[in-house]
Tab-separated table of C-alpha atoms in Angstrom:
chain	number	residue	atom	x	y	z
A	1	ASP	CA	4.280	14.307	57.553
A	2	GLY	CA	5.467	10.541	56.719
A	3	GLY	CA	4.850	10.259	52.887
A	4	ILE	CA	6.599	9.404	49.941
A	5	THR	CA	8.377	12.031	48.260
A	6	GLN	CA	9.469	11.481	44.142
A	7	SER	CA	11.266	14.252	42.068
A	8	PRO	CA	11.484	15.557	40.112
A	9	LYS	CA	7.784	16.121	38.605
A	10	TYR	CA	8.984	16.548	35.004
A	11	LEU	CA	11.949	15.092	33.205
A	12	PHE	CA	13.040	15.266	30.002
A	13	ARG	CA	15.280	12.883	28.328
A	14	LYS	CA	17.787	13.060	25.153
A	15	GLU	CA	19.021	10.368	23.361
A	16	GLY	CA	21.425	7.760	24.511
A	17	GLN	CA	21.158	9.801	27.461
A	18	ASN	CA	20.537	8.117	31.485
A	19	VAL	CA	18.260	9.437	33.786
A	20	THR	CA	17.812	9.102	36.920
A	21	LEU	CA	14.238	9.507	39.024
A	22	SER	CA	14.566	9.982	42.664
A	23	CYS	CA	12.477	8.290	45.215
A	24	GLU	CA	12.140	8.952	49.065
A	25	GLN	CA	10.277	7.109	51.744
A	26	ASN	CA	9.758	8.222	56.007
A	27	LEU	CA	6.939	5.753	56.751
A	28	ASN	CA	10.275	2.815	57.791
A	29	HIS	CA	8.200	0.656	54.913
A	30	ASP	CA	10.501	-2.441	54.016
A	31	ALA	CA	9.251	-3.091	50.397
A	32	MET	CA	9.895	-0.033	47.889
A	33	TYR	CA	8.443	-0.528	44.291
A	34	TRP	CA	8.606	1.246	40.275
A	35	TYR	CA	5.749	1.113	38.173
A	36	ARG	CA	5.331	2.606	35.046
A	37	GLN	CA	1.897	3.717	33.662
A	38	ASP	CA	1.218	5.013	30.166
A	39	PRO	CA	-2.199	6.083	28.620
A	40	GLY	CA	-5.176	4.240	28.918
A	41	GLN	CA	-2.972	0.734	30.426
A	42	GLY	CA	-2.748	-0.439	34.118
A	43	LEU	CA	0.187	-0.556	36.589
A	44	ARG	CA	3.048	-2.290	35.274
A	45	LEU	CA	6.226	-2.990	38.292
A	46	ILE	CA	9.716	-2.740	36.953
A	47	TYR	CA	12.059	-3.524	40.104
A	48	TYR	CA	10.989	-4.020	43.438
A	49	SER	CA	12.592	-4.391	47.160
A	50	GLN	CA	11.961	-5.797	50.130
A	51	ILE	CA	14.910	-5.129	51.967
A	52	VAL	CA	17.824	-3.347	51.743
A	53	ASN	CA	20.405	-3.972	49.213
A	54	ASP	CA	18.393	-6.706	47.468
A	55	PHE	CA	15.929	-5.954	44.443
A	56	GLN	CA	14.111	-8.202	42.185
A	57	LYS	CA	13.223	-7.393	38.610
A	58	GLY	CA	9.490	-6.758	37.966
A	59	ASP	CA	7.175	-7.797	34.368
A	60	ILE	CA	9.335	-5.043	32.282
A	61	ALA	CA	12.863	-4.260	33.937
A	62	GLU	CA	14.886	-4.479	30.449
A	63	GLY	CA	16.007	-0.918	30.031
A	64	TYR	CA	15.784	0.086	33.512
A	65	SER	CA	18.445	-0.365	36.874
A	66	VAL	CA	17.904	0.253	40.489
A	67	SER	CA	19.729	0.227	43.597
A	68	ARG	CA	19.027	0.405	47.307
A	69	GLU	CA	21.573	1.011	49.749
A	70	LYS	CA	19.077	2.657	52.921
A	71	LYS	CA	15.509	1.537	53.759
A	72	GLU	CA	14.402	5.248	52.602
A	73	SER	CA	15.684	5.247	49.035
A	74	PHE	CA	14.569	3.408	46.243
A	75	PRO	CA	16.014	5.206	42.942
A	76	LEU	CA	15.835	4.123	39.841
A	77	THR	CA	17.775	4.778	36.367
A	78	VAL	CA	16.052	5.203	33.050
A	79	THR	CA	19.012	3.579	30.826
A	80	SER	CA	19.625	4.304	26.975
A	81	ALA	CA	18.916	0.645	26.310
A	82	GLN	CA	15.465	1.860	27.261
A	83	LYS	CA	14.049	2.430	23.728
A	84	ASN	CA	10.186	3.722	24.091
A	85	PRO	CA	11.023	5.661	27.964
A	86	THR	CA	8.091	7.697	28.167
A	87	ALA	CA	5.291	7.382	30.750
A	88	PHE	CA	4.345	8.475	34.149
A	89	TYR	CA	6.564	6.615	36.774
A	90	LEU	CA	5.457	5.733	40.265
A	91	CYS	CA	7.367	4.973	43.276
A	92	ALA	CA	5.547	2.961	45.829
A	93	SER	CA	6.201	1.261	48.896
A	94	SER	CA	4.206	-1.101	51.849
A	95	PRO	CA	4.933	-2.172	55.406
A	96	GLY	CA	5.973	-5.825	53.674
A	97	LEU	CA	5.945	-7.097	50.787
A	98	ALA	CA	2.496	-7.535	48.161
A	99	GLU	CA	0.648	-5.589	51.122
A	100	LYS	CA	-1.343	-2.464	51.247
A	101	LEU	CA	1.100	0.199	48.537
A	102	PHE	CA	1.368	3.986	49.208
A	103	PHE	CA	2.605	5.840	46.254
A	104	GLY	CA	4.050	8.794	45.565
A	105	SER	CA	3.273	12.007	43.589
A	106	GLY	CA	5.055	10.544	40.223
A	107	THR	CA	7.286	11.769	37.483
A	108	GLN	CA	6.548	12.589	34.344
A	109	LEU	CA	9.597	11.818	31.889
A	110	SER	CA	9.462	12.730	28.122
A	111	VAL	CA	11.807	12.667	25.227
A	112	LEU	CA	13.479	15.706	23.862
B	1	GLN	CA	0.972	-13.313	33.896
B	2	LYS	CA	-1.973	-13.550	36.499
B	3	GLU	CA	-4.927	-11.140	35.323
B	4	VAL	CA	-7.268	-8.523	36.131
B	5	GLU	CA	-9.782	-7.606	34.445
B	6	GLN	CA	-12.079	-4.437	34.389
B	7	ASN	CA	-13.955	-2.562	32.218
B	8	SER	CA	-12.194	0.769	31.005
B	9	GLY	CA	-15.768	2.560	31.141
B	10	PRO	CA	-15.900	5.554	31.031
B	11	LEU	CA	-19.336	4.633	33.591
B	12	SER	CA	-21.196	8.140	33.602
B	13	VAL	CA	-23.861	8.277	36.773
B	14	PRO	CA	-25.995	10.884	37.493
B	15	GLU	CA	-25.017	12.722	40.943
B	16	GLY	CA	-26.561	10.896	43.851
B	17	ALA	CA	-26.584	7.392	42.092
B	18	ILE	CA	-24.674	4.681	43.380
B	19	ALA	CA	-21.920	3.813	41.077
B	20	SER	CA	-21.312	-0.008	40.680
B	21	LEU	CA	-17.701	-0.822	39.820
B	22	ASN	CA	-16.770	-4.419	38.823
B	23	CYS	CA	-13.526	-6.358	38.344
B	24	THR	CA	-12.581	-10.303	37.853
B	25	TYR	CA	-9.127	-11.791	38.757
B	26	SER	CA	-7.794	-14.899	37.457
B	27	ASP	CA	-5.230	-16.716	40.288
B	28	ARG	CA	-8.071	-18.493	42.664
B	29	GLY	CA	-5.548	-18.303	45.221
B	30	SER	CA	-5.477	-14.755	45.774
B	31	GLN	CA	-6.139	-13.639	49.298
B	32	SER	CA	-5.583	-9.569	49.073
B	33	PHE	CA	-7.589	-7.261	47.239
B	34	PHE	CA	-7.576	-3.419	46.346
B	35	TRP	CA	-9.512	-0.486	45.048
B	36	TYR	CA	-7.167	2.342	44.590
B	37	ARG	CA	-8.540	6.176	43.222
B	38	GLN	CA	-6.932	7.896	40.438
B	39	TYR	CA	-7.421	12.004	39.509
B	40	SER	CA	-6.168	13.008	36.161
B	41	GLY	CA	-2.410	13.662	36.560
B	42	LYS	CA	-2.160	12.060	39.591
B	43	SER	CA	-1.163	8.563	41.598
B	44	PRO	CA	-3.420	6.070	42.943
B	45	GLU	CA	-4.638	6.350	46.408
B	46	LEU	CA	-5.627	3.367	48.535
B	47	ILE	CA	-9.505	3.751	48.840
B	48	MET	CA	-10.530	0.289	50.250
B	49	SER	CA	-8.892	-3.373	51.032
B	50	ILE	CA	-10.789	-6.270	51.300
B	51	TYR	CA	-9.100	-9.976	51.825
B	52	SER	CA	-12.649	-12.148	53.419
B	53	ASN	CA	-15.883	-12.417	51.179
B	54	GLY	CA	-18.625	-10.366	51.862
B	55	ASP	CA	-18.923	-6.975	52.034
B	56	LYS	CA	-16.971	-4.266	53.265
B	57	GLU	CA	-18.234	-0.619	54.028
B	58	ASP	CA	-16.162	2.723	54.683
B	59	GLY	CA	-19.089	5.820	54.846
B	60	ARG	CA	-19.442	6.208	50.739
B	61	PHE	CA	-17.584	3.245	50.033
B	62	THR	CA	-18.397	-1.071	50.229
B	63	ALA	CA	-16.057	-3.056	48.569
B	64	GLN	CA	-17.425	-6.452	47.626
B	65	LEU	CA	-15.810	-9.785	46.875
B	66	ASN	CA	-16.874	-13.250	45.896
B	67	LYS	CA	-13.544	-15.865	45.875
B	68	ALA	CA	-15.785	-18.434	44.175
B	69	SER	CA	-16.720	-16.512	41.224
B	70	GLN	CA	-13.380	-14.394	41.222
B	71	TYR	CA	-15.372	-11.242	41.221
B	72	VAL	CA	-14.490	-7.767	43.289
B	73	SER	CA	-16.438	-4.691	42.979
B	74	LEU	CA	-16.335	-0.837	44.360
B	75	LEU	CA	-20.149	0.322	45.044
B	76	ILE	CA	-20.241	4.136	45.971
B	77	ARG	CA	-23.524	5.553	46.729
B	78	ASP	CA	-23.934	8.956	46.753
B	79	SER	CA	-22.273	9.750	43.723
B	80	GLN	CA	-20.080	13.319	43.378
B	81	PRO	CA	-18.318	14.938	40.523
B	82	SER	CA	-15.294	14.748	42.881
B	83	ASP	CA	-15.605	10.957	42.298
B	84	SER	CA	-14.898	11.540	38.856
B	85	ALA	CA	-11.652	9.516	38.426
B	86	THR	CA	-10.116	6.434	37.022
B	87	TYR	CA	-10.449	3.266	39.755
B	88	LEU	CA	-8.115	0.522	39.753
B	89	CYS	CA	-8.523	-2.939	41.475
B	90	ALA	CA	-5.235	-4.598	42.291
B	91	VAL	CA	-5.075	-8.380	43.766
B	92	LYS	CA	-2.691	-9.539	44.995
B	93	ASP	CA	-0.188	-12.505	43.334
B	94	THR	CA	0.351	-15.413	45.618
B	95	GLY	CA	2.688	-17.145	43.067
B	96	PHE	CA	5.153	-13.989	43.019
B	97	GLN	CA	4.150	-11.599	46.144
B	98	LYS	CA	3.332	-8.763	44.366
B	99	LEU	CA	0.298	-7.197	43.140
B	100	VAL	CA	-1.333	-6.936	39.520
B	101	PHE	CA	-3.263	-3.703	38.677
B	102	GLY	CA	-5.742	-4.047	36.169
B	103	THR	CA	-6.158	-1.034	33.458
B	104	GLY	CA	-8.620	0.637	35.608
B	105	THR	CA	-12.476	1.672	34.761
B	106	ARG	CA	-12.900	5.393	34.675
B	107	LEU	CA	-16.090	6.725	36.480
B	108	LEU	CA	-17.841	10.302	35.396
B	109	VAL	CA	-20.323	12.149	37.516
B	110	SER	CA	-22.653	14.024	36.346
B	111	PRO	CA	-24.271	16.963	38.020
């Protein structure tokens, strides 16, 4: 089945720790995205990538980093510089930039 | 920053009624508009896209677009309790080639 796989479903971070969220897609989409969702708020764009080896900052990139070494994969690292990381993280992909987005199942990140 | 505005709700309708969800946007140049449904604790699911003025129907869903008024809406006919969810409006930002999401409207359909 084609789709977007995010892992883990739940993740806990200790203070000062970096954690990496995985996102893999087999839809052959060029563009991939990371969004953050806080309770009662809309989706805020963290990073996006249009092609392999290229990515752009979104609206709230501080404290996060990404890589795009393969078309299928777009991992997100939440660094210790992100002081308020507790949120629901959503990975998405689309055939082209800013077209219909298809989302993974999400990762809930909490701070211990 | 371009904006997309939605009433947070909850919008409560009885089963079988028509639910009307509204969205306004600030980017006059936007050409692409999307409605997503999000159940609690789940990821958003695309239910409708619309690109031209007027109505677009898909089953019980109708999306309506009025670019002059910068207004897009979603009608759900014969609402079912399973339609209870948060509905997110998304608009393509022409300047930065990204989707801007509203905060969503929570819909509650009572049996």
